Each structure stands twice: as C-alpha cells, then as structure tokens.
Coordinates of C-alpha atoms in Angstrom, one line a residue:
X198 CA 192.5 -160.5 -28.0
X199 CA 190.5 -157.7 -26.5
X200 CA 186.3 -157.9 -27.7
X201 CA 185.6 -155.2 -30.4
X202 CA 184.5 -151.9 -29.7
X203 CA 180.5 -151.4 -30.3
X204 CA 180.8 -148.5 -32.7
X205 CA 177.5 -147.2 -30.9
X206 CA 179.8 -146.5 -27.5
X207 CA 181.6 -143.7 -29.3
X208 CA 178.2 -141.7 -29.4
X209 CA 177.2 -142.3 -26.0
X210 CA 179.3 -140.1 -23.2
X211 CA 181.0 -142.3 -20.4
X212 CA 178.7 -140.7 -17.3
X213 CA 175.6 -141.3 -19.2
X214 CA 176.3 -145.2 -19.2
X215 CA 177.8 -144.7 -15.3
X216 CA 173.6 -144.3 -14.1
X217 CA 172.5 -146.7 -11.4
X218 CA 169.2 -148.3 -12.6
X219 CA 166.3 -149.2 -10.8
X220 CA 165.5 -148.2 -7.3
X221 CA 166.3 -150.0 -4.5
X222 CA 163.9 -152.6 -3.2
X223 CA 161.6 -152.3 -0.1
X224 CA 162.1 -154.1 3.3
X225 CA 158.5 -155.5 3.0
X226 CA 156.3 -156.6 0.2
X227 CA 152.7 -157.3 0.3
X228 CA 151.4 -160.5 -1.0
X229 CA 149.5 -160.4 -4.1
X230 CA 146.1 -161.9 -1.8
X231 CA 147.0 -158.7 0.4
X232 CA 146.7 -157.0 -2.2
X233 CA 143.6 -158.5 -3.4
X234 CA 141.9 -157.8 -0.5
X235 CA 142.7 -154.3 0.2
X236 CA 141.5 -153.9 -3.7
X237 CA 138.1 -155.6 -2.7
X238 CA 137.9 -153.5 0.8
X239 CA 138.2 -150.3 -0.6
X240 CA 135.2 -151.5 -3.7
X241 CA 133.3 -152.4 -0.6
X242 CA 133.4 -148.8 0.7
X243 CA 132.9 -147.1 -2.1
X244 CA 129.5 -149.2 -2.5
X245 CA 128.8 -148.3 1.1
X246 CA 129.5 -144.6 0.4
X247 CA 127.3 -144.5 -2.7
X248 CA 124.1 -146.5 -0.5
X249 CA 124.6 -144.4 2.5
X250 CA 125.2 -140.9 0.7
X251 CA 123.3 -141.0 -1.9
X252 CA 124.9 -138.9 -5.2
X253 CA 121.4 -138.0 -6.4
X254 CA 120.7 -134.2 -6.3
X255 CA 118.5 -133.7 -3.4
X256 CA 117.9 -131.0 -0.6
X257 CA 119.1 -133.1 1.8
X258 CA 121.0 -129.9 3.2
X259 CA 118.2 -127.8 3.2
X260 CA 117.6 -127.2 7.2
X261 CA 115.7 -123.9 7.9
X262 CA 112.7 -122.0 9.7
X263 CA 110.1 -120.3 8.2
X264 CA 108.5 -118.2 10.1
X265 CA 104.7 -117.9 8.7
X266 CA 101.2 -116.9 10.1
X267 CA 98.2 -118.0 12.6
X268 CA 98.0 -122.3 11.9
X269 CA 94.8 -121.0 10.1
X270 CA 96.1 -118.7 7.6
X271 CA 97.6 -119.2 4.3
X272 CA 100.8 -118.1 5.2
X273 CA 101.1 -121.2 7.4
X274 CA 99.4 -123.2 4.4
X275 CA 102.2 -122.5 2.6
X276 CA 105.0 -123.0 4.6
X277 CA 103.7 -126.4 5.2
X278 CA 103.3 -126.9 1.0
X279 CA 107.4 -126.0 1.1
X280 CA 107.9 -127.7 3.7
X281 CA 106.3 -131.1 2.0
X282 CA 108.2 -130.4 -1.1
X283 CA 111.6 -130.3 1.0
X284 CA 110.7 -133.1 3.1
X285 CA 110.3 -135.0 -0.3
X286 CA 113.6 -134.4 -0.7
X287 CA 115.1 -134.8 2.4
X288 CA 115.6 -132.2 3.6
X289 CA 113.8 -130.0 6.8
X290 CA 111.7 -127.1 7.3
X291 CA 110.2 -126.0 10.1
X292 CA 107.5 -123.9 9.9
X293 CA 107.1 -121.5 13.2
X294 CA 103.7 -119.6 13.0
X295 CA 103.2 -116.1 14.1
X296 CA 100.5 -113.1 14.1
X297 CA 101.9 -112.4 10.5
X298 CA 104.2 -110.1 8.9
X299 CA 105.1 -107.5 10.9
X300 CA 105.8 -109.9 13.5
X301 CA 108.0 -111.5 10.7
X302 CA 109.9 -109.2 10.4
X303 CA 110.7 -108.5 13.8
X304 CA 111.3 -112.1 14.4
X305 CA 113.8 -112.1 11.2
X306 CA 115.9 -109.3 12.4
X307 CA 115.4 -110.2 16.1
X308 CA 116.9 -113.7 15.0
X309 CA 120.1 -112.8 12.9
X310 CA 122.3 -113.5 16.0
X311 CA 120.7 -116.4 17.2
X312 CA 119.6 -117.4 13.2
X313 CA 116.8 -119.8 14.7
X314 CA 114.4 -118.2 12.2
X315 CA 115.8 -118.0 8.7
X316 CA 113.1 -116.4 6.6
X317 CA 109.4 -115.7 6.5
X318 CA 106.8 -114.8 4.2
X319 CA 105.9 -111.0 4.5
X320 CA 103.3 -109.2 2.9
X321 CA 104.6 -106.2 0.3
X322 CA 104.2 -102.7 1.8
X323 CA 105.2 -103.5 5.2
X324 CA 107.6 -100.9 6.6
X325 CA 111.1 -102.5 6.3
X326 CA 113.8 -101.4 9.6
X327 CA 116.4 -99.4 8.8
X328 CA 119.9 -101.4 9.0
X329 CA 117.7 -104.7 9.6
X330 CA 120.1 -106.9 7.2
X331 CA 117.3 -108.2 5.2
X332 CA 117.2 -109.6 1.6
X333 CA 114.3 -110.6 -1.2
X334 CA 114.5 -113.9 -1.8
X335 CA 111.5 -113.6 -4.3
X336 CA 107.5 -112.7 -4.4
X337 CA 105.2 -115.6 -4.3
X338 CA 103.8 -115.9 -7.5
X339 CA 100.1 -115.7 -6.4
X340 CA 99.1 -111.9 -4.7
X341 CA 96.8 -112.0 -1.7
X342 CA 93.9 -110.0 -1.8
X343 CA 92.3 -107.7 0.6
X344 CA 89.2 -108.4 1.7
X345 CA 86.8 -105.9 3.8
X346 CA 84.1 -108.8 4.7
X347 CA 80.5 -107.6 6.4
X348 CA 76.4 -108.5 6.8
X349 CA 75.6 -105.5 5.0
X350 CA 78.7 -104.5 2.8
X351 CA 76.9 -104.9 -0.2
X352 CA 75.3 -101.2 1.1
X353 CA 78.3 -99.5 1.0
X354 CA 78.7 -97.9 -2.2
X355 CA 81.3 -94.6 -1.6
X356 CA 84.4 -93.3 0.7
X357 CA 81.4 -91.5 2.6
X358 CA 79.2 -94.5 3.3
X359 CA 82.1 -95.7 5.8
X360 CA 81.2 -93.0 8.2
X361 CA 81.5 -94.3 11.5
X362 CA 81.8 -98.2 11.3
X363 CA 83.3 -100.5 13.6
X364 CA 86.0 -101.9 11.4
X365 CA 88.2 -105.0 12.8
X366 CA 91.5 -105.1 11.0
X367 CA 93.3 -108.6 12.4
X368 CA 95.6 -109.6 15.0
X369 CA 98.1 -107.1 16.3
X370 CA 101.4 -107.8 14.8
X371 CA 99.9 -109.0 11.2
X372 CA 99.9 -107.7 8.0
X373 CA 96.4 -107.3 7.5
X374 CA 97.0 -104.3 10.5
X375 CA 99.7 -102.8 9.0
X376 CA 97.5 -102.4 5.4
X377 CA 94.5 -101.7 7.4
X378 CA 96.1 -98.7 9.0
X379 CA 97.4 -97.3 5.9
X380 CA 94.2 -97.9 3.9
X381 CA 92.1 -96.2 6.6
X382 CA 94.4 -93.9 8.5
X383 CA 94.3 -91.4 5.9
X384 CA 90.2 -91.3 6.4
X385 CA 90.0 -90.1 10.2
X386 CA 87.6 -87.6 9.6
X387 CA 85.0 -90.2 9.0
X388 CA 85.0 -91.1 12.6
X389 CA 85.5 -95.1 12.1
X390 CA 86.6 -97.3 15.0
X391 CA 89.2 -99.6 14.5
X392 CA 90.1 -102.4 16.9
X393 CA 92.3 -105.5 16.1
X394 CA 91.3 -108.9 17.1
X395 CA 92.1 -112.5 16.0
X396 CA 90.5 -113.8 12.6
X397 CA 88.6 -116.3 13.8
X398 CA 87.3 -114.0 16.8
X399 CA 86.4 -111.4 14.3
X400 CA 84.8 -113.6 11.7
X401 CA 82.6 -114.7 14.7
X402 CA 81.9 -110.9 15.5
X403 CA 81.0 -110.2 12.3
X404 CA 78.3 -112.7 12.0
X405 CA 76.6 -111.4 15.3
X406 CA 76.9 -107.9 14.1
X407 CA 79.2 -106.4 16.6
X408 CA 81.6 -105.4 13.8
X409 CA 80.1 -103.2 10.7
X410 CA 83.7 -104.6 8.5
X411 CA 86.7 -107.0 8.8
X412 CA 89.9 -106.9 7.1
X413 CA 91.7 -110.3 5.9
X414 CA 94.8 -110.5 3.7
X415 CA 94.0 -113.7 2.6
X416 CA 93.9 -115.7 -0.9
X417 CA 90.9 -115.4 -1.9
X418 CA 89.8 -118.9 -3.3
X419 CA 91.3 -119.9 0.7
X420 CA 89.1 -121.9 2.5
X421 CA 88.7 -119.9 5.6
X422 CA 87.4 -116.6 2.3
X423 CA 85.2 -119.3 1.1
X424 CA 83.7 -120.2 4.6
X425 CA 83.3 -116.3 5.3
X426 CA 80.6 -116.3 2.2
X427 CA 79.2 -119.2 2.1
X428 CA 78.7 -120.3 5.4
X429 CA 78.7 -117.2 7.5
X430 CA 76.6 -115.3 4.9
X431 CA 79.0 -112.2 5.0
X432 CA 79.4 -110.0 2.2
X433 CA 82.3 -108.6 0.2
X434 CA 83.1 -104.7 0.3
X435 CA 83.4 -103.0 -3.3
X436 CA 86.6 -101.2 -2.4
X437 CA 85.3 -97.7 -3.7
X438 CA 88.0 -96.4 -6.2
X439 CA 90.2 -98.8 -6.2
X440 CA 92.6 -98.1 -8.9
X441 CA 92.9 -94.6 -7.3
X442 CA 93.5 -96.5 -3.8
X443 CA 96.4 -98.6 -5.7
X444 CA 98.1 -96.5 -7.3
X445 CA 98.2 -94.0 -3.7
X446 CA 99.3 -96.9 -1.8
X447 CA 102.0 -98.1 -4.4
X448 CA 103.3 -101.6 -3.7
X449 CA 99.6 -102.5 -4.2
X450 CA 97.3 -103.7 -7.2
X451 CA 93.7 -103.3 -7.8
X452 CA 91.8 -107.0 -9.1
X453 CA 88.2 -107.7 -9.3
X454 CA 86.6 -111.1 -7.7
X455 CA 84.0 -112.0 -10.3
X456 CA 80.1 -112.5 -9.6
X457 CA 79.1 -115.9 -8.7
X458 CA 82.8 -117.2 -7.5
X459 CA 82.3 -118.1 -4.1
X460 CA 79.0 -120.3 -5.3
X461 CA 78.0 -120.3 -8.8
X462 CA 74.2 -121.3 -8.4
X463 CA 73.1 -119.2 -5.6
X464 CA 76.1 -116.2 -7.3
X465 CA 77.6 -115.0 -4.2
X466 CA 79.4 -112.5 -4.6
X467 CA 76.1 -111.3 -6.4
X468 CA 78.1 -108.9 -8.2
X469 CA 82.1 -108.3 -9.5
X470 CA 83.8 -106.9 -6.3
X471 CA 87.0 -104.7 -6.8
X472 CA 89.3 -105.5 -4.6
X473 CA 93.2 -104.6 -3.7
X474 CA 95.9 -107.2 -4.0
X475 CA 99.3 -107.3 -2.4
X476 CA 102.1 -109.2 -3.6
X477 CA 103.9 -111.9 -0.9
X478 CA 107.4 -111.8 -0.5
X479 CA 110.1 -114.5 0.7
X480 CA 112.1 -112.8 3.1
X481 CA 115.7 -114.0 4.5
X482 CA 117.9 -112.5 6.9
X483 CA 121.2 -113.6 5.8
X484 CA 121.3 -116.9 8.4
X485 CA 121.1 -119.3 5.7
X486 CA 124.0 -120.4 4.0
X487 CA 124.1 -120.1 -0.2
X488 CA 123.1 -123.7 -0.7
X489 CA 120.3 -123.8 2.0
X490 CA 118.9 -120.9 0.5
X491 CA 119.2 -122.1 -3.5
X492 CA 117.8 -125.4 -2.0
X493 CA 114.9 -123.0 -0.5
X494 CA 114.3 -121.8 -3.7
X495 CA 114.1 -124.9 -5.6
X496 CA 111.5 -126.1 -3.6
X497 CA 109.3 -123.4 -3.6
X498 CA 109.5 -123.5 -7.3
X499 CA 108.2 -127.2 -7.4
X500 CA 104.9 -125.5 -5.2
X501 CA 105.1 -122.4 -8.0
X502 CA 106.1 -123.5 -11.3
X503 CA 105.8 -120.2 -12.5
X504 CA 107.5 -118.3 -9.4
X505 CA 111.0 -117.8 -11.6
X506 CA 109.2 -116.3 -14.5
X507 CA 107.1 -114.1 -12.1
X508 CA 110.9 -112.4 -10.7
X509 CA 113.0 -112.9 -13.3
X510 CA 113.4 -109.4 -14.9
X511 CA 110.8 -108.1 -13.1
X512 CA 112.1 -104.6 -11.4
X513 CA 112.6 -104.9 -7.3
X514 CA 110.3 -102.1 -5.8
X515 CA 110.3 -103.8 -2.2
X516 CA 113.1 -101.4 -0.9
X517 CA 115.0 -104.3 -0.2
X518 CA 118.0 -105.6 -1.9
X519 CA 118.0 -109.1 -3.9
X520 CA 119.7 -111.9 -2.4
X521 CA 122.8 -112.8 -4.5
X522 CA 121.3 -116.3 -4.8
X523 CA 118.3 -115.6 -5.6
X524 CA 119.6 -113.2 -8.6
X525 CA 121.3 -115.8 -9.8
X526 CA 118.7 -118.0 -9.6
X527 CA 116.6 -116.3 -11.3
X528 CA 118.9 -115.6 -14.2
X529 CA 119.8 -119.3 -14.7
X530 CA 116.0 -120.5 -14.5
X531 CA 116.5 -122.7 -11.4
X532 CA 119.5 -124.0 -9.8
X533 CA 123.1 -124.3 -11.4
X534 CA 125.3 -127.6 -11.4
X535 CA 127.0 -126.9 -8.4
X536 CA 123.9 -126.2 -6.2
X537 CA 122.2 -129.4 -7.4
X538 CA 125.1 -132.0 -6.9
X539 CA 127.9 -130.3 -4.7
X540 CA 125.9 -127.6 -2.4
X541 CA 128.8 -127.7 0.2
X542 CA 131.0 -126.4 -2.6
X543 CA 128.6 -123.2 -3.2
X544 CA 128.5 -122.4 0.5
X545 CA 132.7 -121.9 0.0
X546 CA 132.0 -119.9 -2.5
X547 CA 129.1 -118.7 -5.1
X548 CA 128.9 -120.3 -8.4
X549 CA 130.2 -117.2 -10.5
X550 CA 133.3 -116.9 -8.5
X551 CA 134.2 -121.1 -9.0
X552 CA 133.7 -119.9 -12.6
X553 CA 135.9 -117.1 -12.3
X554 CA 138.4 -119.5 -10.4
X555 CA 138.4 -121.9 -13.2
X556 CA 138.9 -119.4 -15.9
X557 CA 141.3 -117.5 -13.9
X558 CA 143.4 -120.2 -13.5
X559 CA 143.1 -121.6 -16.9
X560 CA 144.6 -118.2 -18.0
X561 CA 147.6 -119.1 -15.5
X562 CA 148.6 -122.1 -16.5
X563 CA 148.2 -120.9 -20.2
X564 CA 150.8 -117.8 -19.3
X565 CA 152.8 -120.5 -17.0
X566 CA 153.0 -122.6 -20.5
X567 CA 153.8 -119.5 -22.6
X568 CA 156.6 -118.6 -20.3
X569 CA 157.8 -122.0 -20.1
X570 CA 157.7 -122.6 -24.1
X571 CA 159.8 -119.1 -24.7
X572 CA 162.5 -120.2 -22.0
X573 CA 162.7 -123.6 -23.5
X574 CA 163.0 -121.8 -26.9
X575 CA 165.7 -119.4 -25.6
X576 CA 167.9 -122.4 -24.6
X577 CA 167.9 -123.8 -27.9
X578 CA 168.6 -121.1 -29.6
X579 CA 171.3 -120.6 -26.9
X580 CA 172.6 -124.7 -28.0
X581 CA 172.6 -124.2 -31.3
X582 CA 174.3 -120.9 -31.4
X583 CA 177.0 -122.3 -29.8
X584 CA 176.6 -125.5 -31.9
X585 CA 177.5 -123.3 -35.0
X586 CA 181.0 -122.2 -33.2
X587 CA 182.1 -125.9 -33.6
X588 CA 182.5 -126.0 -36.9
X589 CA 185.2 -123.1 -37.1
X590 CA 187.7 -125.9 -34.8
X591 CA 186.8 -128.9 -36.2
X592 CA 185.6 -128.4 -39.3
X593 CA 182.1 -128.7 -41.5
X594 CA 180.7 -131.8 -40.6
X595 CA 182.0 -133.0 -37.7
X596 CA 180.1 -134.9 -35.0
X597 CA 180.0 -135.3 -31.1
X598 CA 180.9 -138.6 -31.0
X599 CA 184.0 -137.7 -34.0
X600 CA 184.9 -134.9 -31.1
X601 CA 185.0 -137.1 -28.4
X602 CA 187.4 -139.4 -30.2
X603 CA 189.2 -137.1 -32.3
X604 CA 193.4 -136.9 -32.4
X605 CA 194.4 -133.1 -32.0
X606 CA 196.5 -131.9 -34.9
X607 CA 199.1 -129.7 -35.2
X608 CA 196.6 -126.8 -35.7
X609 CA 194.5 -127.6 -32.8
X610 CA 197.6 -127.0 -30.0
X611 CA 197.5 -124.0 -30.1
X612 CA 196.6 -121.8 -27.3
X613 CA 193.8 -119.7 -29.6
X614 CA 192.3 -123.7 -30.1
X615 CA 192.7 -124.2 -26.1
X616 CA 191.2 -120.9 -25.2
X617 CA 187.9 -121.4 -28.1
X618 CA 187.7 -124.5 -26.4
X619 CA 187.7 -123.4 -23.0
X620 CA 185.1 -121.4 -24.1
X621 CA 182.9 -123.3 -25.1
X622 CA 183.1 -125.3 -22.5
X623 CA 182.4 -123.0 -20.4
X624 CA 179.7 -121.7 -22.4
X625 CA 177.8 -124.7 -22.3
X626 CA 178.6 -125.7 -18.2
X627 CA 176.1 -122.1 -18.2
X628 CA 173.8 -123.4 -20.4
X629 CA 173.4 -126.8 -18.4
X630 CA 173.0 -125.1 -15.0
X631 CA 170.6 -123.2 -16.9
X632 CA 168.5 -125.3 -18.1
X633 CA 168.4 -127.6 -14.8
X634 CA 167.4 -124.1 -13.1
X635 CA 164.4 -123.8 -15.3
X636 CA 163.3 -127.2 -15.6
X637 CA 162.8 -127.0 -11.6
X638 CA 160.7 -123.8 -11.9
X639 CA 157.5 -123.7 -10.7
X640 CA 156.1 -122.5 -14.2
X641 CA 157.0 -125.6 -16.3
X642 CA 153.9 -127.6 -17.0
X643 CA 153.9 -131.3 -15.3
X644 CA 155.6 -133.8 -17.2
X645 CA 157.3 -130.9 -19.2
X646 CA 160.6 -131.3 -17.8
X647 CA 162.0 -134.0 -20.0
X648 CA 162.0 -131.5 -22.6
X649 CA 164.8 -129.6 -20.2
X650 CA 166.6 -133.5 -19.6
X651 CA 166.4 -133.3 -23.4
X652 CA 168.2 -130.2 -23.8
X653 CA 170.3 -131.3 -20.8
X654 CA 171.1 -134.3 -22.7
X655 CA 172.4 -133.0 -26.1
X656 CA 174.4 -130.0 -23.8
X657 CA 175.7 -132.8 -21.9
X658 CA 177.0 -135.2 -24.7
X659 CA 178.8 -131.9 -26.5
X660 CA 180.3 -130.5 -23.2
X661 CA 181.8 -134.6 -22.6
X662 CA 182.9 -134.9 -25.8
X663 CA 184.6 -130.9 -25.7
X664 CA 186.0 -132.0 -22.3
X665 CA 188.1 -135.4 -23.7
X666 CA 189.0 -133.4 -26.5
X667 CA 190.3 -130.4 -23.8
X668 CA 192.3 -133.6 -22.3
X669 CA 194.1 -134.5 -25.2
X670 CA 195.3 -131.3 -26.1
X671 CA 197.1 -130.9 -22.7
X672 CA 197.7 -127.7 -20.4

C-alpha cells in the first residue's frame, strides 16, 4: 500500500524540492588548533601594529624646513620654538637660517623644484615675485617692531634732525633692508648714508659711534633689544610721525614702547617711544603636502594659542593668496578629524571633498534604493495583475497548489482556455526573466535580492502549477 501523500507536497512545485543542498566539501580542512593559532597570530600582530604605530594623533608626519633668520635673530628663535613643539610630537623640523626675509623668499621660490625648503617666516611688506607660487599660511600672532637704535637718538626730535646720519639698516638680503629702504628712500634729500652690515657688527658700530642709527626688525622684549639698552647704553629713536609713516607705508602699524620697559628703576627708555610694527607672516611654497602643512599649523598654534583667532576673519592684505589648509584651518579652529588621526587620507584629498564624497555618495545609494524599490514595485504589480486573470479560468478562489492538481473540465478544453493559458504562461516566463534581470543589477542594495528570489518564487510556483495544468489539457 503506497505511503500517504503529505498534503503540504501539493503546494510546493516539483523543481523547487529537485535543489542540491549544501556545497560540496573541501579537499583539505584545517584542524581546529590550526585554527587556533592563526586566530592567536593574527591578535599578536595587531598588538604589534598598535605598539609600533601608535593610533594616537601625533605629527609624526610632519617633515619640513623652515627657512628663518641669522642663529641670533628671533626668526631663528622661533623656528626652533616650532620646531620643539613638533619634535614633541614626533615629528621634524629643520630650521635653515638665512640673512632674513627677502632671502626667504628667494630661497622659497628658488626651492619649489627641488622643495628642500618648505616655508619661512617673512616679514609683511616685502615685495612678493610675480608668478612665484606662494601661499599665506598665516601671520604670527606677535608683530615685530622697528627699532632705529643710537648713542644720541634721544636728540632727534623731527624728519629734519636726520639730516645727514650714517644709518646701518642690517644684513643684505634681510627684512630689516627691505623696510629700511622704503622708510628712508623716500627722504634722499636729507643726504643720509646708508650702508648694510650684520647685526651684531652694527650693534658694535653703534657703541663706538661710527654709526649715527641702526635698524633692527626685532621683538622688542628680544634679548638681543634688551642687550642694545641696557648693556650697550644705546637709545631708542622716537619715529617722528608715526601714524602718518604707517598709514604711507600700509602693511605697517604704528605702537608705542612705554617709558621704563627695558629697566624699570633706572627707566630706560626714559620716555614712551613710537615706534612702527610689522606683522610676520608664515610663508609656504606649495612643497608641503596638505597634512604636513595642517600638522605645521597645529604646532605653531601650541607656540601661539591665540595665532587662529589672530587670522581667522581677519581680511588678507599680504597680496598673497591663503593656502587652502590654512583657510580651513582657520574656520574649523584647529585641525579637523581627518588631519589629526588619518593625515595620509587628507593628502589624497582635502577634508571638504571626503565630505562631499560621503554625501555624494550617500545621495547614490539613496537614488540606487529608490530605483530599486520602484522596479521591485513594478513587478508586483506586474504579478498580481496577472494574478487577477486567474480567476476568470478557474474560478474565485482557487489556489496554486488547487491549479497544479486540478482535473480539466469540459469547459477548460477549449482552445480560448489553451490559448488564456498559453498566455499566461507566457506572461509570467517574461516576468521571471525579468525579475532575475533586475535582481542582478548593479543598483539593488546588498542583500536586497531575496526580495527578487521572492518574487521569483511566487512567479515560479504559479507558472509550475499553469504548466501541469497546460499538460493535462493536451495539444
């Protein structure tokens, strides 16, 4: 006696039970210590990875030159302040000193091929070359000050009193030069002599009179200012109409050093001196990558707390154009996520464009889901359209699995019934290749295409049972 028929069997299509399961086994296996051990190797590297590379931000890949000044100046002081600050961190900066800042800047654009010298610190005002490729990285926050140091420049009281002085005005190549001969080439007709000479040789001529004035660009609470006074005895010029010399010169200040600040109890200078000031600017020539630069920049503002604040919003009058960076930079108050703990990733591209990435591919996959959802919506609709046709053969009601083992009447063998059927059939073999087409489309959503085997499924189990049915009703 033949074993009852599961009643379940009748829903379930023939080919749908005909699936080979499981997937055939390997040749090899590894052992379970095997895998143990691989498990425990590959902890063991990752612990190595995080000792040796450590994830900590850090400016680890922050390796550049700075060119500065003479070992003496404050340019060179602080270079090496940077340069202590990135050492902290791991990183490197070498700090190459020069006559000053028009040697800079010829070293800057001289070094865009070679890119041995990455930035420098210039003083503002200095003549920029045309088509020279360099960028602002920022100004320092603290503006150096001109001083016009002599034995008897407490005497000189007007634009006329500077009739025919010997007047030193610093190393050729510096910035104190370039000033120098815009302060005083304007006054010719007062018959002055000026001759350039290093600082410390020109301090010392000072002292033994052979030189009436000298020119530094210097902080003035620098020790080498401080000396001058103090030790040397020399005397600070009140620049004679300042504010009028400032506002000609335009890229320069006028400030006052107050009576008494280079030695309270014996008041030197014995009076407020005016004075001009001149902003110093970190220069770059485009040699650095994005993340050496942002790395740069961090460190300086550990030595300047306040050197974002000082350029952020502040309008760029240098007459060169703002590092993208360093715009940034500035707007975010410091350095963004990507600079601090993947600086390789900035150097593929700037911050703002990963964030455009992101979003603009966030709006892909959203449209790549949209489409998806309205094609998987047209095919059911498309099912169930043709789901409705069913009824009109077999009647309200009627099931796949009552199709598939349903005896034709007399009604059905007809060739209208054969022909419907036919149909159909054919109507859902479309809809199947259909939906196997877009299921294997690059715009459905991983782990979206069982909801095509879905749709598949149910197509499938109608189109088996309309197929038996087709069989029974003969050509």
């Amino acid at each position: 006696m033949p074993a009852p028929r599961n009643p379940l069997t009748r829903l379930i299509p023939k080919p749908r039970l005909d699936r080979v399961l499981g997937i055939p086994e390997r040749a090899q296996h590894l052992s379970t210590g095997t895998k143990t051990a691989l498990l425990f190797a590959a902890l063991a590297l990752v612990a190595i990875a995080v000792a040796v590379f450590d994830p900590r931000p850090s400016l680890r890949h922050v390796k550049v030159a700075i060119a500065s000044g003479a070992p003496s100046g404050q340019y060179h002081a602080t270079v090496a302040r940077i340069a202590g600050e990135v050492g902290r961190e791991k990183g490197r900066v070498t700090n190459l000193s020069s006559a000053g800042s028009v040697e800079n800047v010829e070293r800057l654009v001289a070094a865009r091929r070679s890119c041995d010298v990455h930035f420098a610190l210039v003083q503002d005002g200095v003549d920029w070359p045309r088509d020279g490729g360099l960028e602002l990285i920022g100004r320092l926050p603290r503006a150096e000050t001109l001083l016009l140091l002599g034995r008897t420049a407490d005497r000189i009281r007007s634009v006329d009193d500077l009739r025919g002085l010997r007047v030193g005005i610093g190393p050729v190549g510096s910035g104190t030069a370039a000033l120098a001969q815009r302060v005083f080439g304007p006054l010719a007709e007062l018959g002055m002599t000026l001759s350039t000479q290093p600082i410390d040789e020109q301090l010392d001529r000072l002292q033994r009179g052979e030189l009436d004035l000298g020119a530094m660009v210097i902080d003035e609470d620098a020790s080498l200012a401080v000396e001058a006074v103090r030790t040397r005895g020399l005397q600070i010029l009140d620049m004679p109409d300042a504010e009028a010399l400032a506002r000609r010169l335009g890229f320069a200040a006028a400030g006052t050093i107050a009576a008494g600040q280079y030695d309270y109890v014996r008041r030197l200078p014995r009076e407020a001196k005016h004075v001009l000031r001149v902003d110093t600017l970190l220069v770059g020539n485009g040699c650095a990558s994005l993340s050496r630069t942002q790395g740069l920049m961090t460190a300086v503002a550990a030595v300047f707390p306040t050197f974002v604040r000082q350029n952020r919003g502040e309008p760029n009058v240098t007459g060169l154009p703002l590092n993208p960076v360093a715009r940034s930079f500035f707007d975010d108050e410091g350095p963004d996520v990507l600079g601090r703990f993947a600086p390789w990733l900035v150097d593929v591209m700037p911050s703002a464009s990963w964030m455009q990435l992101v979003v603009g591919f966030s709006m892909l996959f959203s449209a790549m889901t949209l489409w998806h959802r309205f094609r998987l919506w047209r095919i059911d609709a498309m099912r169930v359209r043709i789901e409705r046709d069913v009824p009109a053969l077999f009647g309200p009601g009627t099931t796949v699995g009552d199709i598939e083992s349903m005896t034709p009447s007399e009604r059905h063998r007809s060739e209208a019934t054969r022909a419907a059927v036919d149909a159909l059939i054919e109507r859902l073999s479309g809809l199947s290749a259909r939906c196997r087409r877009h299921s294997l489309s690059v715009v459905v959503p991983m782990g979206e295409e069982m909801s095509y085997r879905y749709q598949e499924t149910l197509v499938a189990d109608l189109t088996h049972a309309l197929r038996a049915f087709r069989e029974r009703l003969g050509p």
